[in-house]
Short mmCIF file of C-alpha atoms in Angstrom, two decimals:
data_model
loop_
_atom_site.label_atom_id
_atom_site.label_comp_id
_atom_site.label_asym_id
_atom_site.label_seq_id
_atom_site.Cartn_x
_atom_site.Cartn_y
_atom_site.Cartn_z
CA UNK A 1 22.66 50.65 -18.56
CA UNK A 2 24.18 47.94 -15.89
CA UNK A 3 22.12 46.21 -13.41
CA UNK A 4 22.50 47.04 -9.57
CA UNK A 5 22.19 44.08 -7.43
CA UNK A 6 22.35 44.65 -4.08
CA UNK A 7 23.83 42.81 -1.08
CA UNK A 8 21.64 39.78 -0.45
CA UNK A 9 20.73 39.53 -3.99
CA UNK A 10 24.59 39.00 -4.90
CA UNK A 11 25.07 36.74 -2.21
CA UNK A 12 22.29 34.54 -3.18
CA UNK A 13 23.80 34.69 -6.93
CA UNK A 14 26.86 33.66 -5.55
CA UNK A 15 25.50 30.71 -3.35
CA UNK A 16 23.64 29.62 -6.68
CA UNK A 17 26.73 29.46 -8.68
CA UNK A 18 28.87 27.71 -6.12
CA UNK A 19 26.12 25.04 -5.55
CA UNK A 20 26.10 24.51 -9.65
CA UNK A 21 29.87 24.12 -9.81
CA UNK A 22 29.90 21.23 -7.07
CA UNK A 23 27.87 19.36 -9.12
CA UNK A 24 29.10 17.91 -12.18
CA UNK A 25 27.90 14.96 -14.16
CA UNK A 26 28.06 14.39 -17.76
CA UNK A 27 25.28 14.01 -19.95
CA UNK A 28 26.35 10.80 -21.39
CA UNK A 29 26.98 9.42 -18.25
CA UNK A 30 23.31 10.45 -16.86
CA UNK A 31 21.64 9.05 -19.75
CA UNK A 32 23.62 5.71 -19.69
CA UNK A 33 23.59 4.85 -15.56
CA UNK A 34 19.57 5.97 -15.61
CA UNK A 35 19.20 3.62 -18.83
CA UNK A 36 21.28 0.98 -17.20
CA UNK A 37 18.79 1.23 -13.85
CA UNK A 38 15.74 1.06 -15.88
CA UNK A 39 16.98 -2.16 -18.02
CA UNK A 40 17.93 -3.94 -14.98
CA UNK A 41 14.36 -3.02 -13.73
CA UNK A 42 12.91 -4.80 -16.99
CA UNK A 43 15.24 -7.83 -16.87
CA UNK A 44 14.20 -8.65 -13.09
CA UNK A 45 10.44 -8.04 -14.25
CA UNK A 46 10.81 -10.56 -16.74
CA UNK A 47 12.74 -13.03 -15.24
CA UNK A 48 10.29 -13.05 -12.43
CA UNK A 49 7.39 -13.55 -14.91
CA UNK A 50 9.47 -16.45 -16.58
CA UNK A 51 10.40 -18.20 -13.69
CA UNK A 52 6.88 -18.10 -12.44
CA UNK A 53 5.25 -19.21 -15.62
CA UNK A 54 7.38 -22.04 -16.03
CA UNK A 55 6.59 -23.30 -12.20
CA UNK A 56 3.39 -21.91 -11.71
CA UNK A 57 2.22 -22.75 -8.27
CA UNK A 58 1.35 -20.51 -5.08
CA UNK A 59 4.71 -20.72 -3.37
CA UNK A 60 6.36 -19.36 -6.28
CA UNK A 61 3.67 -16.42 -7.18
CA UNK A 62 4.25 -15.08 -3.36
CA UNK A 63 8.32 -15.56 -3.10
CA UNK A 64 9.09 -14.73 -7.01
CA UNK A 65 6.61 -12.90 -8.69
CA UNK A 66 5.48 -10.49 -6.56
CA UNK A 67 8.95 -9.25 -5.35
CA UNK A 68 10.22 -9.33 -8.93
CA UNK A 69 7.27 -7.55 -10.08
CA UNK A 70 7.61 -4.80 -7.38
CA UNK A 71 11.42 -4.52 -7.84
CA UNK A 72 11.41 -4.35 -11.38
CA UNK A 73 8.78 -1.51 -11.48
CA UNK A 74 10.71 0.13 -8.69
CA UNK A 75 13.84 0.29 -10.63
CA UNK A 76 12.12 1.17 -13.85
CA UNK A 77 10.33 4.53 -11.96
CA UNK A 78 13.72 5.27 -10.13
CA UNK A 79 15.83 5.05 -13.62
CA UNK A 80 13.00 7.36 -14.80
CA UNK A 81 13.21 9.76 -11.85
CA UNK A 82 17.06 9.71 -12.09
CA UNK A 83 17.06 10.99 -15.95
CA UNK A 84 14.74 13.84 -14.87
CA UNK A 85 16.82 14.69 -11.90
CA UNK A 86 20.33 14.77 -13.99
CA UNK A 87 18.51 17.01 -16.79
CA UNK A 88 17.62 19.32 -13.84
CA UNK A 89 21.01 19.45 -12.77
CA UNK A 90 22.15 19.94 -16.39
CA UNK A 91 19.63 22.80 -16.84
CA UNK A 92 20.97 24.50 -13.74
CA UNK A 93 24.25 24.37 -15.18
CA UNK A 94 23.45 25.94 -18.26
CA UNK A 95 21.36 28.46 -16.30
CA UNK A 96 24.90 29.28 -14.12
CA UNK A 97 26.72 29.72 -17.43
CA UNK A 98 24.54 32.09 -18.54
CA UNK A 99 24.24 34.29 -15.48
CA UNK A 100 28.18 34.34 -15.50
CA UNK A 101 27.93 35.70 -18.87
CA UNK A 102 25.75 38.31 -18.11
CA UNK A 103 27.55 39.35 -14.88
CA UNK A 104 30.61 39.78 -16.65
#
């Protein structure tokens, strides 16, 4: 028994399929980019801690350690969110492929 969709449902489905076709990140590129951002954050974090331990005084703590830690942790968190966002896009693409197969 074929599924009957009304006009608004068809339009909503077509809009969804068009929006998914516009995004085209490759899974390998998404893992590499989010991993690179997270690794850069880790490098910044460790560099700030190393510089601070070598030159421990009040000025270095305020001008190197705090910005380095905040920037490093921020980049790590951004890399994690980027990975999750790109995974959601990949799941939407898979869902769109399944919907197109069901509609044919």
